[in-house]
Each structure stands twice: as C-alpha cells, then as structure tokens.
mmCIF file of C-alpha atoms and ligand atoms in Angstrom:
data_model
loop_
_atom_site.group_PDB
_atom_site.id
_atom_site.type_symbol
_atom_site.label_atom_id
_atom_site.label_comp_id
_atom_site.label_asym_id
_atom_site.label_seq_id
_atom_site.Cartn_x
_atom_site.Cartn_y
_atom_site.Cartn_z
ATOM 1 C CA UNK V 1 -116.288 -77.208 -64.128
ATOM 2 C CA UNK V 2 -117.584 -74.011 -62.548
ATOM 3 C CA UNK V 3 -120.578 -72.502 -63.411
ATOM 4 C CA UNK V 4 -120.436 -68.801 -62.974
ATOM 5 C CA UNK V 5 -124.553 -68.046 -63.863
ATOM 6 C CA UNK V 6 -126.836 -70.278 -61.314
ATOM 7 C CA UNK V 7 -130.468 -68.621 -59.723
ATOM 8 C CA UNK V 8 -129.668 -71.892 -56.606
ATOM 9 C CA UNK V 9 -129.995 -69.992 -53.507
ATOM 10 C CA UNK V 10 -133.349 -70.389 -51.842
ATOM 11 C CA UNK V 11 -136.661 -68.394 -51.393
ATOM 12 C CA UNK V 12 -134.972 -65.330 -52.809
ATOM 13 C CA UNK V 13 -135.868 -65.103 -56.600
ATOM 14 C CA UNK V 14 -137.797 -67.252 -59.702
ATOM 15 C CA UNK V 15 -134.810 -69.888 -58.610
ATOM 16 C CA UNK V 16 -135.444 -72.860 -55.973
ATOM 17 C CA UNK V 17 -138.524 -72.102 -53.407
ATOM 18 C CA UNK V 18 -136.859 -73.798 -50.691
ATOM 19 C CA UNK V 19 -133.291 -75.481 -49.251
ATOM 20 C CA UNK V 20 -134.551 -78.614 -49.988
ATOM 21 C CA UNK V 21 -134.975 -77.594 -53.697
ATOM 22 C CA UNK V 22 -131.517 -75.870 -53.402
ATOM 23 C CA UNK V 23 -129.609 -78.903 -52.436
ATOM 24 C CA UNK V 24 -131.404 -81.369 -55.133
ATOM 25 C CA UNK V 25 -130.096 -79.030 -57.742
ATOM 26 C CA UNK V 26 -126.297 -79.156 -55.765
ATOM 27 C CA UNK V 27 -126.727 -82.896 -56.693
ATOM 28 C CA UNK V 28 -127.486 -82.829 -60.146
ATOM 29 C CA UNK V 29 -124.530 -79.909 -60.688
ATOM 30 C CA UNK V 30 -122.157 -82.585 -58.905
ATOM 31 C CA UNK V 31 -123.173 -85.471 -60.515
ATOM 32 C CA UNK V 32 -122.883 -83.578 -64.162
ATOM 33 C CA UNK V 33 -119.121 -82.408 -62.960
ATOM 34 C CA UNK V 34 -119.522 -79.280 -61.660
ATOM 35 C CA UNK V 35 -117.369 -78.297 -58.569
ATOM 36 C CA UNK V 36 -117.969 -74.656 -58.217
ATOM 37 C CA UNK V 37 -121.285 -72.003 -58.070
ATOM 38 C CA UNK V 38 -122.128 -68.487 -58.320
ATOM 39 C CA UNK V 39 -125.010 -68.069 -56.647
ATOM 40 C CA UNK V 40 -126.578 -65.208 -59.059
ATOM 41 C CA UNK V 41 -130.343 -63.836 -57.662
ATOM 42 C CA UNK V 42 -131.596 -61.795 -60.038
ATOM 43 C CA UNK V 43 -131.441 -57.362 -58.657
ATOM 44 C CA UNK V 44 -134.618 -57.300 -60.675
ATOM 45 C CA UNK V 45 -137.523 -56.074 -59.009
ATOM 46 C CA UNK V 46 -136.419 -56.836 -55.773
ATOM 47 C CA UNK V 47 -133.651 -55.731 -54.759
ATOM 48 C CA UNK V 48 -131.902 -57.999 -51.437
ATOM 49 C CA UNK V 49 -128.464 -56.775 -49.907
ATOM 50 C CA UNK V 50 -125.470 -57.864 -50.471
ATOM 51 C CA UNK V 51 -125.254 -59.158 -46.964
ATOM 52 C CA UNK V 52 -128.636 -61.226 -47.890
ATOM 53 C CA UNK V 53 -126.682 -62.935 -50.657
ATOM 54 C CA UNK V 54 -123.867 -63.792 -48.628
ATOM 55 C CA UNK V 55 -125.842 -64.896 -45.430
ATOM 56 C CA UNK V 56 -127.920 -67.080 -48.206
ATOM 57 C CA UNK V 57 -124.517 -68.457 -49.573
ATOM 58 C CA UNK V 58 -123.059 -69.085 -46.344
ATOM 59 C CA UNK V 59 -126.539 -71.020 -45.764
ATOM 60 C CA UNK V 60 -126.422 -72.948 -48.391
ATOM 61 C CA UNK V 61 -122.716 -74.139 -48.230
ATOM 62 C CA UNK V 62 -123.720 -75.260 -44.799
ATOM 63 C CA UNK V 63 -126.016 -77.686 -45.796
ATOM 64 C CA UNK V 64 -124.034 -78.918 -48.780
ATOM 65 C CA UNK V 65 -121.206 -79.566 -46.407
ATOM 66 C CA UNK V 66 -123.833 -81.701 -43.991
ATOM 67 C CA UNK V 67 -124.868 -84.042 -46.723
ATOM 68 C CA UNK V 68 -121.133 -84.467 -48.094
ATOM 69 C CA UNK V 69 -122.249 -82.779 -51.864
ATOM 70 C CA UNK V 70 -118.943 -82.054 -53.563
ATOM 71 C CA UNK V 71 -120.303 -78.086 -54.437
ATOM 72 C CA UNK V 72 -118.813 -74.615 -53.352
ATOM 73 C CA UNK V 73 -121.304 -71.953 -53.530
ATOM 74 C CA UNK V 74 -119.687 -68.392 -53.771
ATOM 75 C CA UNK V 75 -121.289 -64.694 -54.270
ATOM 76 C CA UNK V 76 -122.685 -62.869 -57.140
ATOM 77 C CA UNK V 77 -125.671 -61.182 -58.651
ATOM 78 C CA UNK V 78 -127.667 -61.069 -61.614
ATOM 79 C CA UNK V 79 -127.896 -57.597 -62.367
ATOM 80 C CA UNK V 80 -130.595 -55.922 -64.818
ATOM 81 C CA UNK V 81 -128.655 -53.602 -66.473
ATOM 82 C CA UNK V 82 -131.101 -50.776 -66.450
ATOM 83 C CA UNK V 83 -131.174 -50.499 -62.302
ATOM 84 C CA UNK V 84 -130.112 -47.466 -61.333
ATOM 85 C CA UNK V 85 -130.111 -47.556 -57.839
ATOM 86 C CA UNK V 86 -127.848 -50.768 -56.466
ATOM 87 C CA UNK V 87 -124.090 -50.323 -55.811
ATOM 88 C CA UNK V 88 -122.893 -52.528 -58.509
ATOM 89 C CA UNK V 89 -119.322 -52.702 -56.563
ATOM 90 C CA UNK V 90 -121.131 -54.476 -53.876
ATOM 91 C CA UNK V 91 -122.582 -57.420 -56.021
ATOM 92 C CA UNK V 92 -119.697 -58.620 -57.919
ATOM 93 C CA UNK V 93 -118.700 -62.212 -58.034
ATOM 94 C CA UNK V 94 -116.856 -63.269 -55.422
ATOM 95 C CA UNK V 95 -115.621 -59.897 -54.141
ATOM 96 C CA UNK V 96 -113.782 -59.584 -57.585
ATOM 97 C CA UNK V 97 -114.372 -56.898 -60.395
ATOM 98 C CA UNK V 98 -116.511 -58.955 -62.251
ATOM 99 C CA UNK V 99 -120.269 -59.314 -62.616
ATOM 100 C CA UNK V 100 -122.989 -60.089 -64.476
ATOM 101 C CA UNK V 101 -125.340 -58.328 -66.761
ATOM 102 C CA UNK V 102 -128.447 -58.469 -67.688
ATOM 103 C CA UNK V 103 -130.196 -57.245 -70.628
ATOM 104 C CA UNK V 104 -134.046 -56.532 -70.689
ATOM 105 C CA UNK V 105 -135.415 -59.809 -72.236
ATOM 106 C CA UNK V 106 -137.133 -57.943 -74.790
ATOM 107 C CA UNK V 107 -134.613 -55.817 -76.646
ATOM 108 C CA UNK V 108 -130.684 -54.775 -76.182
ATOM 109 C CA UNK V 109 -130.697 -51.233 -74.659
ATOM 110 C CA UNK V 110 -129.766 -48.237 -76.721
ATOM 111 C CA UNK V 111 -127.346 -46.901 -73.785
ATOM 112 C CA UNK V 112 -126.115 -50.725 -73.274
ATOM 113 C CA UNK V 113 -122.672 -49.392 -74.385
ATOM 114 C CA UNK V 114 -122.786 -46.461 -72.226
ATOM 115 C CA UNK V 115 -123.678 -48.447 -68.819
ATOM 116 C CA UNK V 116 -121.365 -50.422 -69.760
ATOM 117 C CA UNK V 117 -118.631 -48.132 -70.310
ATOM 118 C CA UNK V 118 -119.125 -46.358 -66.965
ATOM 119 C CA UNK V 119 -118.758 -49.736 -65.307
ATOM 120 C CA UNK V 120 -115.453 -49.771 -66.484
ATOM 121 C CA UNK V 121 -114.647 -46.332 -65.601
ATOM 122 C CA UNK V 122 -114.918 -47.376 -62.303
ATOM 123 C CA UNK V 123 -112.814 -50.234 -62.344
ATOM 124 C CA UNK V 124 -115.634 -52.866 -62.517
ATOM 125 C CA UNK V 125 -115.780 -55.673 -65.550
ATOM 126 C CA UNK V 126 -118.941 -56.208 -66.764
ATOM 127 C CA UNK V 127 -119.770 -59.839 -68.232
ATOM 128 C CA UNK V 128 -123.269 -59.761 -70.281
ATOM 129 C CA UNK V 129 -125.419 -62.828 -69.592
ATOM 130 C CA UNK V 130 -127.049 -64.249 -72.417
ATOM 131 C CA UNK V 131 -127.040 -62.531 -75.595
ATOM 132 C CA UNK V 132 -128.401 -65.335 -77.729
ATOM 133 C CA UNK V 133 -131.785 -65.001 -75.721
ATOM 134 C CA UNK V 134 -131.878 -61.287 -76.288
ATOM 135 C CA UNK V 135 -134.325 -60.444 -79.709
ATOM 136 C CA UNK V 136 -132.029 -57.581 -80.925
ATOM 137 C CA UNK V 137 -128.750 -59.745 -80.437
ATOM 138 C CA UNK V 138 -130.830 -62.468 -82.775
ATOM 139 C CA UNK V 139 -131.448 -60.188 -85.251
ATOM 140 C CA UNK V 140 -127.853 -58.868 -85.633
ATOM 141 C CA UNK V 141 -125.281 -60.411 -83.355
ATOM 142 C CA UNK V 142 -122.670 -58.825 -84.463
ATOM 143 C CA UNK V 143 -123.421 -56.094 -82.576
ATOM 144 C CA UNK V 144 -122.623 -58.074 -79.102
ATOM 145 C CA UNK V 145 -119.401 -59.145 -81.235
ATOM 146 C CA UNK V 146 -118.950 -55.188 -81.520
ATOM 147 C CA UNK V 147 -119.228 -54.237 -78.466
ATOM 148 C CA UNK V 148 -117.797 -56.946 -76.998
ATOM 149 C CA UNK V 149 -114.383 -55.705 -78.619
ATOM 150 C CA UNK V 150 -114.902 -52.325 -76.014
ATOM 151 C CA UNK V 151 -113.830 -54.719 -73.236
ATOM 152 C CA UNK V 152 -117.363 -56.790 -71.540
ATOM 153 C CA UNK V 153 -116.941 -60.596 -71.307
ATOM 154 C CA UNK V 154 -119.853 -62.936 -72.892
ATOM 155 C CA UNK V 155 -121.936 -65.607 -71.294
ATOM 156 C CA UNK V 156 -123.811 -67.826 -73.138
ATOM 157 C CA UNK V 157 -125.971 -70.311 -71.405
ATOM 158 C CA UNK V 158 -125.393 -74.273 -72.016
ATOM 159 C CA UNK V 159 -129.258 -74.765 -72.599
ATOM 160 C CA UNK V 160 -129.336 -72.247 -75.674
ATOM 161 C CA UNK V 161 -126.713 -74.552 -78.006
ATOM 162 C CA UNK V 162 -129.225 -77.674 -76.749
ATOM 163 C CA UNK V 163 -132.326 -75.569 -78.216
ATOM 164 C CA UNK V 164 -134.068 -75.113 -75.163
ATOM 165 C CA UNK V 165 -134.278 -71.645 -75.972
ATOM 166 C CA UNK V 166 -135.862 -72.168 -79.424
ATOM 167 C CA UNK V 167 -134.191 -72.793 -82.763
ATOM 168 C CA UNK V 168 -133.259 -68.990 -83.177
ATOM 169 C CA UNK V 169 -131.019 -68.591 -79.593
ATOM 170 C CA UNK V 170 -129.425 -72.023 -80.501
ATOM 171 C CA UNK V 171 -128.459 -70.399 -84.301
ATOM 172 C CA UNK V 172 -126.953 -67.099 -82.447
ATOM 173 C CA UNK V 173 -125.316 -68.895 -79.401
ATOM 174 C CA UNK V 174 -123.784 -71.028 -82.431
ATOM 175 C CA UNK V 175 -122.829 -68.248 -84.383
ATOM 176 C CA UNK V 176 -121.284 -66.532 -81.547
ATOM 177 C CA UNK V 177 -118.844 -69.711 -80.652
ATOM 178 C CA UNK V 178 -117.837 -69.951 -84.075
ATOM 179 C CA UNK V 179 -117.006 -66.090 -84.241
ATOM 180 C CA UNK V 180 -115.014 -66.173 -81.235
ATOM 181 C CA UNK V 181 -117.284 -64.000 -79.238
ATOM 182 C CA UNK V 182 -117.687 -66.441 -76.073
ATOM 183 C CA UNK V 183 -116.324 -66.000 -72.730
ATOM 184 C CA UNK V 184 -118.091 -68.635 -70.696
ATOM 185 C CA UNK V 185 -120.856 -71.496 -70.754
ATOM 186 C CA UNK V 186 -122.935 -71.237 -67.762
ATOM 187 C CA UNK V 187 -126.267 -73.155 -66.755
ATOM 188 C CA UNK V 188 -128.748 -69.956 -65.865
ATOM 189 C CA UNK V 189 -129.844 -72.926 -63.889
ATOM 190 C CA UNK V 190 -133.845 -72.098 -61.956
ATOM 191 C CA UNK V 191 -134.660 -75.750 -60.755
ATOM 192 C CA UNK V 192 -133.894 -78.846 -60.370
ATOM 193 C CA UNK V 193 -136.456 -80.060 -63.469
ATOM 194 C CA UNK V 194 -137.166 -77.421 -65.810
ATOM 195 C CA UNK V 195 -134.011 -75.849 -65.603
ATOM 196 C CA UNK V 196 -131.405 -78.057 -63.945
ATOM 197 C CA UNK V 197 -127.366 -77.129 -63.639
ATOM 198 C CA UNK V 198 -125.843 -79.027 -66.184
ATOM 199 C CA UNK V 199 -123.278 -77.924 -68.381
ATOM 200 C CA UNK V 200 -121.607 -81.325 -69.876
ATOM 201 C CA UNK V 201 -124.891 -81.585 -72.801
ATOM 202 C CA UNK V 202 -124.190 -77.535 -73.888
ATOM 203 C CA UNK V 203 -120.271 -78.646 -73.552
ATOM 204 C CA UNK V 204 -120.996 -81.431 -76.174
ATOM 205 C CA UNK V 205 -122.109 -79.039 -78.763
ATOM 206 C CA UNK V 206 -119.684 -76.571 -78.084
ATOM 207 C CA UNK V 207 -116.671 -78.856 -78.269
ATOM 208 C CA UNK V 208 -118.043 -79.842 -82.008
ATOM 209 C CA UNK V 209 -117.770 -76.410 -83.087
ATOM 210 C CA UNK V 210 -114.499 -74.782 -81.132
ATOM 211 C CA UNK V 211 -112.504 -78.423 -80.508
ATOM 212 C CA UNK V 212 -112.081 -80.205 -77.090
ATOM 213 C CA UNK V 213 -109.572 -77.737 -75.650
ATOM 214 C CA UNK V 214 -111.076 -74.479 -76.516
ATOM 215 C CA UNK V 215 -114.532 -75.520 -75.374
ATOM 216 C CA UNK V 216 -113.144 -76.477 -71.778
ATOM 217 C CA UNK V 217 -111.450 -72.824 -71.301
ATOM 218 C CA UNK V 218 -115.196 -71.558 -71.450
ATOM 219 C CA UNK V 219 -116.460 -73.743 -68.378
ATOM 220 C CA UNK V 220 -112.941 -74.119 -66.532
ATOM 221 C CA UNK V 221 -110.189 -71.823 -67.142
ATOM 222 C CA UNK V 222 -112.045 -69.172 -68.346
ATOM 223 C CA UNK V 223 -114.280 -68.808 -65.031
ATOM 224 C CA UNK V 224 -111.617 -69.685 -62.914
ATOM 225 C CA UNK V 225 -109.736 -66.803 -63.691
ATOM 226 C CA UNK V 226 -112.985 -64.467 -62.998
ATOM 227 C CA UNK V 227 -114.003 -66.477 -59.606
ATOM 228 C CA UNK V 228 -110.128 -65.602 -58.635
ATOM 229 C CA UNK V 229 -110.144 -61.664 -60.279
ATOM 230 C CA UNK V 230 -107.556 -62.373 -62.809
ATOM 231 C CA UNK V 231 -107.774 -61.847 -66.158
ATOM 232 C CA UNK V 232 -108.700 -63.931 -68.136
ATOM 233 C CA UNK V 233 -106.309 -66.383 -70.117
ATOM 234 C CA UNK V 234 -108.528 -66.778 -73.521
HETATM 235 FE FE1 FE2 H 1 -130.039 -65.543 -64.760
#
C-alpha cells in the first residue's frame, strides 16, 4: 500500500519530534503493509523550503535503509489552502502535478473553488485532504461531491471510517465512499501512538462498503498513479 498523507519526517512540524520517533512509525507502516510514504509537513505557520523537505526525506530514507525497514519515503507537502505566499509548484508530491490541500479545520472556504481552480490553470492537480474532518463538509457533503466533479481528487483519512475522528467524520467519510466521491485512504499519520500509519483497520471498513477490489484502488492503484504523475485509473 502507499500512503500518500503522512506528517513522519522529523523535528519539522506537530509530526515525530525526533529520527528516532520517525523510524518507530516506519515500523509500524511496514509491519501494517505499507511500502511507500509521502512525507507531507504541514506549510502552515511555518513555512520550510522545498529543499528542507527533500534534505529531511533524503534523511530519513537513510536511516530506514540502515536498519533494513522495507519503507520509501518520497516528497510532498501539506498545504493550507489559504497561504498565499509558497510556490505551490515547488511542493508537489514527488515532483508530479499533484498535491495536497488543506482546508482550515474550522470551516470550508468560500473561495475554496476559486484556489482551486487557479491551481489548475496552472497545470497543478489539487487533491483536498480530509473533508470528513472539515465542519461545513459534515453539514452538507455534497458540496465536496460538487466540487469534486470541477476536477480536485479526495483524501479521506483511514482513522475517520474507524471513528477516531468522532461519530460525525466517520458518518461523512462513509457517506462519501458510498457516493463515489473518494480518491484515496491515507493515514494523516502524527506519531507512532496517538496517531500511528496504519491503513489495513480504515481498509476493513472501506472494503465492507465499496467491495474488496474497489477499496484497494484507493490505497494502491489509485496513489500509485499520483506518486508516478499519471492519471489516475479510477
Ligand atoms: Fe495532515
């Protein structure tokens, strides 16, 4: 599986506070199946290069390679979509035209579809992270359904169909699967205990509602295809 939302790199966000930290959660992602990371800081309130991220991910792969864990770490960002100020061509994931978008946790932006939009316009592909969190999305998710159909991908994290979001996220994350409306499962992993990388328990739930096959596009194919900048196949 590959897991295109994870806050793993160290010292640089609300994610792991150290390597050691980092490489306990590289365990628990291998152990639960997963083969492949995006390394996704949050562009927040601090803002770090892209050349941080990458000297962080080249860091990290380092050490997984020293203690034989079976994990590729690879480039991306989690970007608050109200910045104004990063290039967003310069934090995509992997080099592709994807990346990941953040909503304020509090409500869905009124110009959402307009940042958006102008992502496109210049040849980027936005992928929103976590709708089922978001308090407007809860209260009427059809309108990420909506404006999913003007062209961003959806992410939905594994956690939210286990409930560890609250009963409301689980409902909308549900809702969302059944409609069609999901992209990708991804961990929004933080830590190795709170908020560990595993994918396999949100995969269970998943599987019940879209069948075996369908569920597996949204933590394999699916994220393949955006890790290699193709489009992608479902
Ligand atoms: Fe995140």
């Amino acid at each position: 599986m590959i897991d295109i939302h994870c806050h793993i790199l160290p010292g640089i966000d609300d994610g792991p506070a150290d390597m050691t930290e980092s490489i306990r959660m590289a365990r628990i992602a291998a152990a639960d199946g997963i083969t492949t990371i995006v390394a996704t800081p949050h562009l927040k309130d601090r803002i770090d290069t892209s050349e941080i991220i990458a000297a962080g991910v080249d860091e990290l792969n380092r050490h997984l390679t020293d203690h034989k864990i079976p994990v590729r770490i690879l480039r991306g960002a989690d970007i608050n979509v109200m910045l104004t100020t990063p290039k967003f061509r310069d934090y995509t994931i992997n080099g592709t035209q994807y990346l990941l978008f953040e909503f304020p946790h509090t409500h869905m932006p009124g110009n959402a579809g307009h940042i958006i939009f102008n992502a496109m316009k210049e040849g980027l592909h936005p992928i929103i992270t976590h709708p089922e969190r978001n308090p407007s999305v809860i209260r009427e998710p059809d309108i990420i359904i909506a404006l999913r159909e003007t062209g961003p991908l959806i992410q939905i994290t594994a956690g939210s169909l286990m409930g560890h979001f609250g009963p409301e996220s689980r409902e909308c994350a549900m809702y969302l699967l059944k409609k069609g409306a999901v992209d990708f499962i991804a961990t929004d992993a933080h830590s190795y205990d709170n908020r560990p990388p595993i994918l396999s328990e949100g995969l269970r739930v998943a599987e019940k509602i879209l069948g075996r096959e369908h569920a597996y596009l949204l933590v394999e194919a699916n994220p393949l295809a955006i890790i290699e900048g193709r489009q992608i196949p479902a």
